[in-house]
Amino acid sequence: MGRGTVAEISLGAIRDNVKAIRDALPDGVRLMAVVKANGYGHGAAESARMAVDGGAERLAVAYLEEALDLRAEGIELPILILTPIHPADVLQALRHELMITVAGADWFDAMRKELGGKLPGKLKVHIKADTGLGRLGLRSLEEWEALVPWLKADDIEVDGFYTHFATAGKADTSFLERQYVRFQEMLGWCAASGIQPRHCHCAGSAAALRFPGLSMDMVRIGAAMYGFSPAKPSLEIALKPAMALKSSLIAVRKLVAGESLGYDNSYTASGEEWIGTVPIGYADGWHQGLRHAEVLVEGQRAPIVGKICMDQLMVKLPRACPAGTPVVLIGNQGGNCIAAAELAMHLSSVPQEVSSSLSPRVERVYIS
Ligand SMILES: *Cc1c(COP(=O)(O)O)cnc(C)c1O
């Protein structure tokens, strides 16, 4: 028996979302399913398997360890690691047939020094270009020219060339257009150097669903496969949220006017109020920034009151309810719904911050 706070993951929703996105994309566009950060909190291997069932042909993760975990789970699809790996780990990547991201000549220089010879097989690399996100990737023609000789080594295969947008969810598309133009210009550098990447990709969920014309020959889909809809999509796809978060009251008490609760007496009752305690707190990833959010109890919205504790939070109940009464933190109850997007607004963030923040202490239960 767990403590009764569970994230219920619908595997069918993930599979259906991937399939629906794939079907809506222009012909010939491959779907790379992004399962980093434990599949945005939904379980990496489980999400990867459903993505494969839905028609994904590639997977992506942020770090080498995440890719190794997927291989250990028996996942055989090509996997791209989105963050450059340590040069000393190159043999591990090769042994597990992982594709790596490279951003500059320095990495190759360090890798060759570390290795002291040829690689025992062909290493597939995706070159990352920084067209405006300012995070990772090569930026200048000089950096590109320094990289070219390393890419031409016969144990290296340029499988991809990619960039990532900074404003794909924004109404104003001018910065995105500038990034796309810059990316095209950088692709021109490739052609001029005689390097033909097998795949070119720039779109994540928001760009792919808003501007399918930017799909090139591959898109990297994270948020949307878990049912998080980008703003203003032009592809009308009914995405299904894959995660519900459920708990139940572990204690109920009545407060009278003037009585307070919570650390620092952070809430004071203004009249007679029924208060329920829910076993989830900031150590579960339910951030303090959610202290003014609501939960569902008996199909009604119940506001969180007082500061969120490490292991519990308190809610103001619509009426006296017994301990054991079900509580929904994400999902539907009695015709009411709290979406991860609503919670994200409290955090000035995106729904995937809510789902990926849920710590391992929150049990995942899979339903098909
Ligand atoms: C996380 C990530 C994605 C997935 O983005 P979504 O908006 O979740 O679809 C795509 N590309 C890169 C480089 C990423 O880091």
mmCIF file of C-alpha atoms and ligand atoms in Angstrom:
data_model
loop_
_atom_site.group_PDB
_atom_site.id
_atom_site.type_symbol
_atom_site.label_atom_id
_atom_site.label_comp_id
_atom_site.label_asym_id
_atom_site.label_seq_id
_atom_site.Cartn_x
_atom_site.Cartn_y
_atom_site.Cartn_z
ATOM 1 C CA MET A 1 0.000 0.000 0.000
ATOM 2 C CA GLY A 2 1.347 3.411 -0.942
ATOM 3 C CA ARG A 3 0.455 6.560 0.913
ATOM 4 C CA GLY A 4 -2.364 7.245 -1.506
ATOM 5 C CA THR A 5 -0.943 10.008 -3.716
ATOM 6 C CA VAL A 6 -0.545 8.655 -7.233
ATOM 7 C CA ALA A 7 0.113 9.999 -10.695
ATOM 8 C CA GLU A 8 -2.145 7.978 -12.979
ATOM 9 C CA ILE A 9 -0.624 7.755 -16.444
ATOM 10 C CA SER A 10 -2.782 6.796 -19.403
ATOM 11 C CA LEU A 11 -0.512 4.894 -21.776
ATOM 12 C CA GLY A 12 -3.241 4.929 -24.416
ATOM 13 C CA ALA A 13 -3.321 8.735 -24.321
ATOM 14 C CA ILE A 14 0.414 8.950 -25.043
ATOM 15 C CA ARG A 15 0.128 6.458 -27.902
ATOM 16 C CA ASP A 16 -2.934 8.206 -29.360
ATOM 17 C CA ASN A 17 -1.325 11.652 -29.090
ATOM 18 C CA VAL A 18 1.789 10.492 -30.936
ATOM 19 C CA LYS A 19 -0.303 8.817 -33.612
ATOM 20 C CA ALA A 20 -2.545 11.869 -34.042
ATOM 21 C CA ILE A 21 0.444 14.211 -34.350
ATOM 22 C CA ARG A 22 2.167 11.903 -36.801
ATOM 23 C CA ASP A 23 -0.961 11.606 -38.933
ATOM 24 C CA ALA A 24 -1.357 15.391 -39.028
ATOM 25 C CA LEU A 25 2.232 16.146 -40.035
ATOM 26 C CA PRO A 26 3.191 16.576 -43.693
ATOM 27 C CA ASP A 27 4.099 13.338 -45.502
ATOM 28 C CA GLY A 28 7.576 12.012 -44.917
ATOM 29 C CA VAL A 29 8.177 13.904 -41.673
ATOM 30 C CA ARG A 30 9.699 11.681 -39.012
ATOM 31 C CA LEU A 31 8.643 12.026 -35.402
ATOM 32 C CA MET A 32 11.326 12.055 -32.719
ATOM 33 C CA ALA A 33 9.643 11.521 -29.342
ATOM 34 C CA VAL A 34 11.303 13.441 -26.517
ATOM 35 C CA VAL A 35 11.306 11.370 -23.327
ATOM 36 C CA LYS A 36 13.879 13.305 -21.280
ATOM 37 C CA ALA A 37 13.307 14.018 -17.578
ATOM 38 C CA ASN A 38 11.609 10.664 -17.005
ATOM 39 C CA GLY A 39 9.276 11.272 -19.926
ATOM 40 C CA TYR A 40 8.307 14.705 -18.548
ATOM 41 C CA GLY A 41 7.420 12.871 -15.332
ATOM 42 C CA HIS A 42 5.324 10.182 -17.066
ATOM 43 C CA GLY A 43 7.996 7.452 -17.020
ATOM 44 C CA ALA A 44 10.705 7.375 -19.708
ATOM 45 C CA ALA A 45 10.582 3.751 -20.847
ATOM 46 C CA GLU A 46 6.774 3.529 -20.657
ATOM 47 C CA SER A 47 6.420 6.747 -22.665
ATOM 48 C CA ALA A 48 9.043 5.585 -25.168
ATOM 49 C CA ARG A 49 7.200 2.284 -25.765
ATOM 50 C CA MET A 50 3.910 4.100 -26.344
ATOM 51 C CA ALA A 51 5.619 6.576 -28.675
ATOM 52 C CA VAL A 52 6.936 3.653 -30.727
ATOM 53 C CA ASP A 53 3.431 2.158 -30.838
ATOM 54 C CA GLY A 54 2.124 5.528 -32.031
ATOM 55 C CA GLY A 55 4.643 5.671 -34.864
ATOM 56 C CA ALA A 56 7.660 7.539 -33.494
ATOM 57 C CA GLU A 57 10.859 6.608 -35.343
ATOM 58 C CA ARG A 58 13.405 8.288 -33.083
ATOM 59 C CA LEU A 59 13.734 9.119 -29.402
ATOM 60 C CA ALA A 60 15.519 11.988 -27.706
ATOM 61 C CA VAL A 61 16.718 12.523 -24.156
ATOM 62 C CA ALA A 62 18.746 15.286 -22.512
ATOM 63 C CA TYR A 63 21.588 13.265 -20.995
ATOM 64 C CA LEU A 64 23.654 10.138 -21.595
ATOM 65 C CA GLU A 65 22.406 8.500 -18.376
ATOM 66 C CA GLU A 66 18.827 8.819 -19.585
ATOM 67 C CA ALA A 67 19.707 7.108 -22.862
ATOM 68 C CA LEU A 68 21.535 4.294 -21.052
ATOM 69 C CA ASP A 69 18.481 3.759 -18.839
ATOM 70 C CA LEU A 70 16.309 3.350 -21.940
ATOM 71 C CA ARG A 71 18.753 0.838 -23.439
ATOM 72 C CA ALA A 72 18.752 -1.065 -20.126
ATOM 73 C CA GLU A 73 14.952 -1.217 -20.445
ATOM 74 C CA GLY A 74 15.348 -2.859 -23.840
ATOM 75 C CA ILE A 75 14.400 0.167 -25.967
ATOM 76 C CA GLU A 76 16.091 -0.276 -29.357
ATOM 77 C CA LEU A 77 15.032 2.805 -31.340
ATOM 78 C CA PRO A 78 17.723 5.322 -32.377
ATOM 79 C CA ILE A 79 18.175 7.798 -29.503
ATOM 80 C CA LEU A 80 19.589 11.316 -29.786
ATOM 81 C CA ILE A 81 21.206 12.853 -26.703
ATOM 82 C CA LEU A 82 20.367 16.559 -26.847
ATOM 83 C CA THR A 83 23.118 17.834 -24.542
ATOM 84 C CA PRO A 84 26.777 17.301 -25.528
ATOM 85 C CA ILE A 85 28.215 14.333 -23.619
ATOM 86 C CA HIS A 86 31.590 14.310 -21.894
ATOM 87 C CA PRO A 87 34.273 13.402 -24.489
ATOM 88 C CA ALA A 88 35.437 10.567 -22.216
ATOM 89 C CA ASP A 89 32.008 8.914 -22.542
ATOM 90 C CA VAL A 90 32.125 8.580 -26.322
ATOM 91 C CA LEU A 91 32.791 4.816 -26.346
ATOM 92 C CA GLN A 92 29.808 4.235 -24.107
ATOM 93 C CA ALA A 93 27.623 6.199 -26.527
ATOM 94 C CA LEU A 94 28.974 4.228 -29.478
ATOM 95 C CA ARG A 95 28.586 0.862 -27.769
ATOM 96 C CA HIS A 96 24.911 1.584 -27.093
ATOM 97 C CA GLU A 97 24.318 3.017 -30.576
ATOM 98 C CA LEU A 98 23.422 6.452 -29.285
ATOM 99 C CA MET A 99 23.489 9.572 -31.428
ATOM 100 C CA ILE A 100 25.178 12.532 -29.848
ATOM 101 C CA THR A 101 24.908 16.309 -30.154
ATOM 102 C CA VAL A 102 28.046 18.190 -31.118
ATOM 103 C CA ALA A 103 28.401 21.942 -31.043
ATOM 104 C CA GLY A 104 32.052 22.737 -31.683
ATOM 105 C CA ALA A 105 35.576 21.658 -32.597
ATOM 106 C CA ASP A 106 36.707 21.700 -28.939
ATOM 107 C CA TRP A 107 34.641 18.636 -28.191
ATOM 108 C CA PHE A 108 36.238 16.622 -31.004
ATOM 109 C CA ASP A 109 39.693 17.807 -30.043
ATOM 110 C CA ALA A 110 39.162 16.646 -26.448
ATOM 111 C CA MET A 111 37.542 13.379 -27.586
ATOM 112 C CA ARG A 112 40.432 12.495 -29.925
ATOM 113 C CA LYS A 113 42.994 13.260 -27.201
ATOM 114 C CA GLU A 114 41.061 11.096 -24.766
ATOM 115 C CA LEU A 115 40.753 8.256 -27.270
ATOM 116 C CA GLY A 116 44.180 8.444 -28.870
ATOM 117 C CA GLY A 117 43.005 6.802 -32.083
ATOM 118 C CA LYS A 118 40.084 5.854 -34.239
ATOM 119 C CA LEU A 119 36.642 4.995 -32.956
ATOM 120 C CA PRO A 120 35.774 1.285 -33.198
ATOM 121 C CA GLY A 121 32.676 2.112 -35.259
ATOM 122 C CA LYS A 122 30.805 4.996 -36.870
ATOM 123 C CA LEU A 123 29.650 7.656 -34.440
ATOM 124 C CA LYS A 124 26.419 9.351 -35.487
ATOM 125 C CA VAL A 125 26.364 13.033 -34.627
ATOM 126 C CA HIS A 126 23.749 15.756 -34.841
ATOM 127 C CA ILE A 127 25.223 19.223 -35.121
ATOM 128 C CA LYS A 128 23.504 21.806 -32.938
ATOM 129 C CA ALA A 129 23.231 25.359 -34.192
ATOM 130 C CA ASP A 130 22.373 28.282 -31.919
ATOM 131 C CA THR A 131 20.113 30.554 -33.938
ATOM 132 C CA GLY A 132 18.872 32.624 -31.006
ATOM 133 C CA LEU A 133 17.994 30.526 -27.960
ATOM 134 C CA GLY A 134 21.478 31.265 -26.626
ATOM 135 C CA ARG A 135 21.824 27.909 -24.916
ATOM 136 C CA LEU A 136 23.861 25.408 -26.924
ATOM 137 C CA GLY A 137 25.260 25.204 -30.403
ATOM 138 C CA LEU A 138 27.612 26.825 -32.831
ATOM 139 C CA ARG A 139 26.948 30.417 -33.748
ATOM 140 C CA SER A 140 29.503 31.697 -36.243
ATOM 141 C CA LEU A 141 30.958 30.753 -39.615
ATOM 142 C CA GLU A 142 34.395 30.554 -37.946
ATOM 143 C CA GLU A 143 33.112 27.975 -35.486
ATOM 144 C CA TRP A 144 31.585 26.033 -38.359
ATOM 145 C CA GLU A 145 34.796 26.062 -40.374
ATOM 146 C CA ALA A 146 36.761 24.811 -37.368
ATOM 147 C CA LEU A 147 34.272 21.963 -36.993
ATOM 148 C CA VAL A 148 34.230 20.781 -40.621
ATOM 149 C CA PRO A 149 37.514 18.799 -40.698
ATOM 150 C CA TRP A 150 36.435 16.832 -37.613
ATOM 151 C CA LEU A 151 33.104 16.010 -39.260
ATOM 152 C CA LYS A 152 34.856 14.628 -42.340
ATOM 153 C CA ALA A 153 36.700 11.928 -40.391
ATOM 154 C CA ASP A 154 35.655 8.510 -41.692
ATOM 155 C CA ASP A 155 34.523 7.262 -38.285
ATOM 156 C CA ILE A 156 32.020 10.145 -38.015
ATOM 157 C CA GLU A 157 28.607 10.235 -39.664
ATOM 158 C CA VAL A 158 26.623 13.477 -39.751
ATOM 159 C CA ASP A 159 23.127 12.168 -39.116
ATOM 160 C CA GLY A 160 21.571 15.532 -38.346
ATOM 161 C CA PHE A 161 21.770 19.310 -38.178
ATOM 162 C CA TYR A 162 19.377 21.106 -35.858
ATOM 163 C CA THR A 163 18.373 24.157 -33.921
ATOM 164 C CA HIS A 164 15.731 25.034 -31.330
ATOM 165 C CA PHE A 165 13.314 27.976 -31.270
ATOM 166 C CA ALA A 166 13.056 30.421 -28.382
ATOM 167 C CA THR A 167 9.572 31.834 -29.037
ATOM 168 C CA ALA A 168 7.581 29.057 -30.727
ATOM 169 C CA GLY A 169 4.651 29.599 -28.345
ATOM 170 C CA LYS A 170 4.498 33.388 -28.718
ATOM 171 C CA ALA A 171 1.935 35.307 -30.733
ATOM 172 C CA ASP A 172 4.648 37.498 -32.271
ATOM 173 C CA THR A 173 6.444 35.282 -34.779
ATOM 174 C CA SER A 174 9.149 37.716 -35.904
ATOM 175 C CA PHE A 175 11.942 36.261 -33.752
ATOM 176 C CA LEU A 176 11.040 32.718 -34.820
ATOM 177 C CA GLU A 177 11.199 33.797 -38.457
ATOM 178 C CA ARG A 178 14.634 35.338 -37.896
ATOM 179 C CA GLN A 179 15.826 32.084 -36.286
ATOM 180 C CA TYR A 180 14.513 30.077 -39.239
ATOM 181 C CA VAL A 181 16.243 32.322 -41.765
ATOM 182 C CA ARG A 182 19.489 32.049 -39.812
ATOM 183 C CA PHE A 183 19.106 28.243 -39.745
ATOM 184 C CA GLN A 184 18.688 28.176 -43.534
ATOM 185 C CA GLU A 185 21.816 30.292 -43.848
ATOM 186 C CA MET A 186 23.743 27.829 -41.654
ATOM 187 C CA LEU A 187 22.449 24.920 -43.740
ATOM 188 C CA GLY A 188 24.039 26.760 -46.647
ATOM 189 C CA TRP A 189 27.392 26.544 -44.828
ATOM 190 C CA CYS A 190 26.908 22.766 -44.673
ATOM 191 C CA ALA A 191 26.253 22.515 -48.396
ATOM 192 C CA ALA A 192 29.222 24.766 -49.220
ATOM 193 C CA SER A 193 31.500 22.524 -47.110
ATOM 194 C CA GLY A 194 30.263 19.395 -48.840
ATOM 195 C CA ILE A 195 28.509 18.058 -45.751
ATOM 196 C CA GLN A 196 25.035 16.586 -46.241
ATOM 197 C CA PRO A 197 23.311 15.915 -42.916
ATOM 198 C CA ARG A 198 20.841 13.045 -43.273
ATOM 199 C CA HIS A 199 18.187 14.906 -41.267
ATOM 200 C CA CYS A 200 17.465 18.558 -40.577
ATOM 201 C CA HIS A 201 15.167 19.536 -37.743
ATOM 202 C CA CYS A 202 14.126 22.684 -35.913
ATOM 203 C CA ALA A 203 10.598 22.219 -34.570
ATOM 204 C CA GLY A 204 9.530 21.134 -31.094
ATOM 205 C CA SER A 205 5.837 20.651 -30.213
ATOM 206 C CA ALA A 206 4.746 24.271 -30.452
ATOM 207 C CA ALA A 207 6.497 24.997 -33.756
ATOM 208 C CA ALA A 208 5.427 21.673 -35.307
ATOM 209 C CA LEU A 209 1.753 22.123 -34.433
ATOM 210 C CA ARG A 210 1.618 25.852 -35.211
ATOM 211 C CA PHE A 211 3.801 25.916 -38.318
ATOM 212 C CA PRO A 212 3.791 22.427 -39.885
ATOM 213 C CA GLY A 213 5.580 23.994 -42.854
ATOM 214 C CA LEU A 214 8.696 24.232 -40.663
ATOM 215 C CA SER A 215 8.760 20.481 -40.027
ATOM 216 C CA MET A 216 11.656 19.878 -42.463
ATOM 217 C CA ASP A 217 12.158 16.088 -42.388
ATOM 218 C CA MET A 218 11.883 15.551 -38.636
ATOM 219 C CA VAL A 219 10.191 17.118 -35.606
ATOM 220 C CA ARG A 220 11.056 16.696 -31.937
ATOM 221 C CA ILE A 221 7.845 16.219 -29.983
ATOM 222 C CA GLY A 222 7.819 16.370 -26.196
ATOM 223 C CA ALA A 223 5.026 18.366 -24.525
ATOM 224 C CA ALA A 224 2.339 17.503 -27.080
ATOM 225 C CA MET A 225 2.819 13.736 -26.778
ATOM 226 C CA TYR A 226 1.901 13.991 -23.096
ATOM 227 C CA GLY A 227 -1.222 15.957 -24.009
ATOM 228 C CA PHE A 228 0.010 19.492 -23.332
ATOM 229 C CA SER A 229 -1.378 21.645 -26.135
ATOM 230 C CA PRO A 230 0.666 24.543 -27.421
ATOM 231 C CA ALA A 231 -1.051 27.918 -27.805
ATOM 232 C CA LYS A 232 -2.813 28.600 -31.124
ATOM 233 C CA PRO A 233 -2.034 25.382 -32.993
ATOM 234 C CA SER A 234 -2.890 25.376 -36.678
ATOM 235 C CA LEU A 235 -3.108 21.585 -36.740
ATOM 236 C CA GLU A 236 -6.405 20.809 -35.001
ATOM 237 C CA ILE A 237 -5.485 17.782 -32.922
ATOM 238 C CA ALA A 238 -7.473 16.821 -29.845
ATOM 239 C CA LEU A 239 -4.593 15.956 -27.524
ATOM 240 C CA LYS A 240 -5.428 13.899 -24.455
ATOM 241 C CA PRO A 241 -3.743 14.771 -21.147
ATOM 242 C CA ALA A 242 -1.854 11.626 -20.136
ATOM 243 C CA MET A 243 -1.426 12.370 -16.439
ATOM 244 C CA ALA A 244 -3.927 12.674 -13.605
ATOM 245 C CA LEU A 245 -2.766 13.291 -10.052
ATOM 246 C CA LYS A 246 -4.929 11.853 -7.310
ATOM 247 C CA SER A 247 -4.860 11.687 -3.550
ATOM 248 C CA SER A 248 -7.277 11.627 -0.625
ATOM 249 C CA LEU A 249 -7.808 13.476 2.624
ATOM 250 C CA ILE A 250 -5.791 12.048 5.504
ATOM 251 C CA ALA A 251 -7.226 14.352 8.172
ATOM 252 C CA VAL A 252 -10.151 16.763 8.520
ATOM 253 C CA ARG A 253 -10.679 19.452 11.167
ATOM 254 C CA LYS A 254 -12.997 22.347 11.834
ATOM 255 C CA LEU A 255 -11.577 25.818 12.367
ATOM 256 C CA VAL A 256 -13.503 28.713 13.908
ATOM 257 C CA ALA A 257 -13.131 32.385 12.983
ATOM 258 C CA GLY A 258 -9.690 33.710 13.912
ATOM 259 C CA GLU A 259 -7.982 30.308 14.177
ATOM 260 C CA SER A 260 -4.952 29.946 11.962
ATOM 261 C CA LEU A 261 -3.161 27.066 10.308
ATOM 262 C CA GLY A 262 0.076 26.323 8.523
ATOM 263 C CA TYR A 263 3.696 27.375 9.029
ATOM 264 C CA ASP A 264 3.997 31.031 10.022
ATOM 265 C CA ASN A 265 0.226 31.020 10.688
ATOM 266 C CA SER A 266 -0.032 31.536 6.954
ATOM 267 C CA TYR A 267 -3.841 31.230 6.845
ATOM 268 C CA THR A 268 -6.529 32.433 9.234
ATOM 269 C CA ALA A 269 -10.132 31.231 9.057
ATOM 270 C CA SER A 270 -12.672 34.009 8.636
ATOM 271 C CA GLY A 271 -15.567 31.884 9.874
ATOM 272 C CA GLU A 272 -16.351 28.276 10.644
ATOM 273 C CA GLU A 273 -14.351 26.320 8.051
ATOM 274 C CA TRP A 274 -13.690 22.679 7.279
ATOM 275 C CA ILE A 275 -10.041 21.995 6.487
ATOM 276 C CA GLY A 276 -8.672 18.834 4.899
ATOM 277 C CA THR A 277 -5.057 17.671 4.837
ATOM 278 C CA VAL A 278 -3.711 16.165 1.583
ATOM 279 C CA PRO A 279 -0.513 14.046 1.605
ATOM 280 C CA ILE A 280 1.510 15.905 -1.012
ATOM 281 C CA GLY A 281 3.996 18.704 -0.453
ATOM 282 C CA TYR A 282 6.931 20.531 -1.939
ATOM 283 C CA ALA A 283 9.197 17.498 -1.577
ATOM 284 C CA ASP A 284 6.859 15.778 -4.023
ATOM 285 C CA GLY A 285 7.373 18.619 -6.470
ATOM 286 C CA TRP A 286 4.227 20.509 -5.451
ATOM 287 C CA HIS A 287 6.000 23.868 -5.286
ATOM 288 C CA GLN A 288 5.203 26.661 -2.857
ATOM 289 C CA GLY A 289 4.262 28.647 -5.978
ATOM 290 C CA LEU A 290 1.100 26.523 -6.109
ATOM 291 C CA ARG A 291 -0.129 27.709 -2.695
ATOM 292 C CA HIS A 292 -2.959 29.683 -4.268
ATOM 293 C CA ALA A 293 -4.008 26.879 -6.623
ATOM 294 C CA GLU A 294 -7.078 24.683 -6.134
ATOM 295 C CA VAL A 295 -7.825 20.956 -5.930
ATOM 296 C CA LEU A 296 -11.063 19.068 -6.589
ATOM 297 C CA VAL A 297 -13.009 17.514 -3.710
ATOM 298 C CA GLU A 298 -16.451 16.024 -4.289
ATOM 299 C CA GLY A 299 -16.351 17.528 -7.767
ATOM 300 C CA GLN A 300 -15.891 21.058 -6.429
ATOM 301 C CA ARG A 301 -12.926 23.384 -6.393
ATOM 302 C CA ALA A 302 -11.280 23.603 -2.982
ATOM 303 C CA PRO A 303 -8.571 26.251 -2.530
ATOM 304 C CA ILE A 304 -5.215 25.374 -1.003
ATOM 305 C CA VAL A 305 -4.856 27.372 2.223
ATOM 306 C CA GLY A 306 -1.664 28.311 4.038
ATOM 307 C CA LYS A 307 1.864 27.516 3.015
ATOM 308 C CA ILE A 308 2.516 24.194 1.345
ATOM 309 C CA CYS A 309 4.509 21.964 3.718
ATOM 310 C CA MET A 310 7.213 19.485 2.725
ATOM 311 C CA ASP A 311 4.882 16.476 2.912
ATOM 312 C CA GLN A 312 1.325 17.830 3.117
ATOM 313 C CA LEU A 313 -0.883 20.719 2.181
ATOM 314 C CA MET A 314 -4.219 21.903 3.543
ATOM 315 C CA VAL A 315 -7.346 22.744 1.579
ATOM 316 C CA LYS A 316 -10.550 24.542 2.502
ATOM 317 C CA LEU A 317 -13.339 22.002 1.972
ATOM 318 C CA PRO A 318 -16.736 22.857 0.515
ATOM 319 C CA ARG A 319 -18.324 21.135 3.545
ATOM 320 C CA ALA A 320 -17.501 18.545 6.186
ATOM 321 C CA CYS A 321 -16.054 15.491 4.406
ATOM 322 C CA PRO A 322 -14.630 12.401 6.052
ATOM 323 C CA ALA A 323 -10.969 11.425 5.945
ATOM 324 C CA GLY A 324 -10.454 9.187 2.935
ATOM 325 C CA THR A 325 -12.450 11.479 0.613
ATOM 326 C CA PRO A 326 -10.817 11.445 -2.843
ATOM 327 C CA VAL A 327 -8.905 14.541 -3.982
ATOM 328 C CA VAL A 328 -7.922 15.335 -7.570
ATOM 329 C CA LEU A 329 -4.948 17.668 -8.044
ATOM 330 C CA ILE A 330 -4.669 17.259 -11.836
ATOM 331 C CA GLY A 331 -7.540 15.906 -13.901
ATOM 332 C CA ASN A 332 -11.321 15.542 -13.810
ATOM 333 C CA GLN A 333 -13.758 14.964 -11.022
ATOM 334 C CA GLY A 334 -17.535 15.327 -11.146
ATOM 335 C CA GLY A 335 -17.523 17.349 -14.353
ATOM 336 C CA ASN A 336 -14.873 19.771 -13.088
ATOM 337 C CA CYS A 337 -11.302 19.822 -14.371
ATOM 338 C CA ILE A 338 -7.938 21.128 -13.259
ATOM 339 C CA ALA A 339 -5.445 21.006 -16.124
ATOM 340 C CA ALA A 340 -1.675 21.116 -15.693
ATOM 341 C CA ALA A 341 -1.813 24.319 -17.750
ATOM 342 C CA GLU A 342 -3.896 25.995 -15.035
ATOM 343 C CA LEU A 343 -1.319 25.043 -12.399
ATOM 344 C CA ALA A 344 1.469 26.234 -14.671
ATOM 345 C CA MET A 345 -0.045 29.722 -14.638
ATOM 346 C CA HIS A 346 0.533 29.911 -10.883
ATOM 347 C CA LEU A 347 4.198 29.157 -11.566
ATOM 348 C CA SER A 348 4.456 31.503 -14.592
ATOM 349 C CA SER A 349 5.559 28.392 -16.426
ATOM 350 C CA VAL A 350 4.448 25.630 -18.750
ATOM 351 C CA PRO A 351 2.527 22.430 -17.870
ATOM 352 C CA GLN A 352 5.604 20.251 -18.357
ATOM 353 C CA GLU A 353 7.244 21.988 -15.403
ATOM 354 C CA VAL A 354 4.400 20.706 -13.217
ATOM 355 C CA SER A 355 4.557 17.108 -14.508
ATOM 356 C CA SER A 356 8.357 16.837 -14.651
ATOM 357 C CA SER A 357 8.714 18.259 -11.135
ATOM 358 C CA LEU A 358 6.805 15.398 -9.522
ATOM 359 C CA SER A 359 9.436 13.594 -7.486
ATOM 360 C CA PRO A 360 9.958 9.811 -7.349
ATOM 361 C CA ARG A 361 8.030 9.820 -4.055
ATOM 362 C CA VAL A 362 4.840 10.213 -6.097
ATOM 363 C CA GLU A 363 3.909 6.717 -7.184
ATOM 364 C CA ARG A 364 3.209 6.283 -10.913
ATOM 365 C CA VAL A 365 0.352 3.972 -11.807
ATOM 366 C CA TYR A 366 -0.106 2.978 -15.451
ATOM 367 C CA ILE A 367 -3.506 2.411 -16.984
ATOM 368 C CA SER A 368 -4.022 1.186 -20.527
HETATM 369 C C1 LIG B 1 13.014 19.377 -24.730
HETATM 370 C C2 LIG B 1 13.359 19.637 -26.140
HETATM 371 C C3 LIG B 1 12.410 19.427 -27.156
HETATM 372 C C4 LIG B 1 10.967 19.085 -26.879
HETATM 373 O O1 LIG B 1 10.241 20.281 -26.761
HETATM 374 P P1 LIG B 1 8.662 20.283 -26.524
HETATM 375 O O2 LIG B 1 8.317 21.724 -26.546
HETATM 376 O O3 LIG B 1 8.421 19.665 -25.179
HETATM 377 O O4 LIG B 1 8.052 19.518 -27.614
HETATM 378 C C5 LIG B 1 12.826 19.567 -28.464
HETATM 379 N N1 LIG B 1 14.094 19.930 -28.757
HETATM 380 C C6 LIG B 1 15.011 20.177 -27.812
HETATM 381 C C7 LIG B 1 16.378 20.578 -28.214
HETATM 382 C C8 LIG B 1 14.689 20.056 -26.471
HETATM 383 O O5 LIG B 1 15.604 20.311 -25.543
#
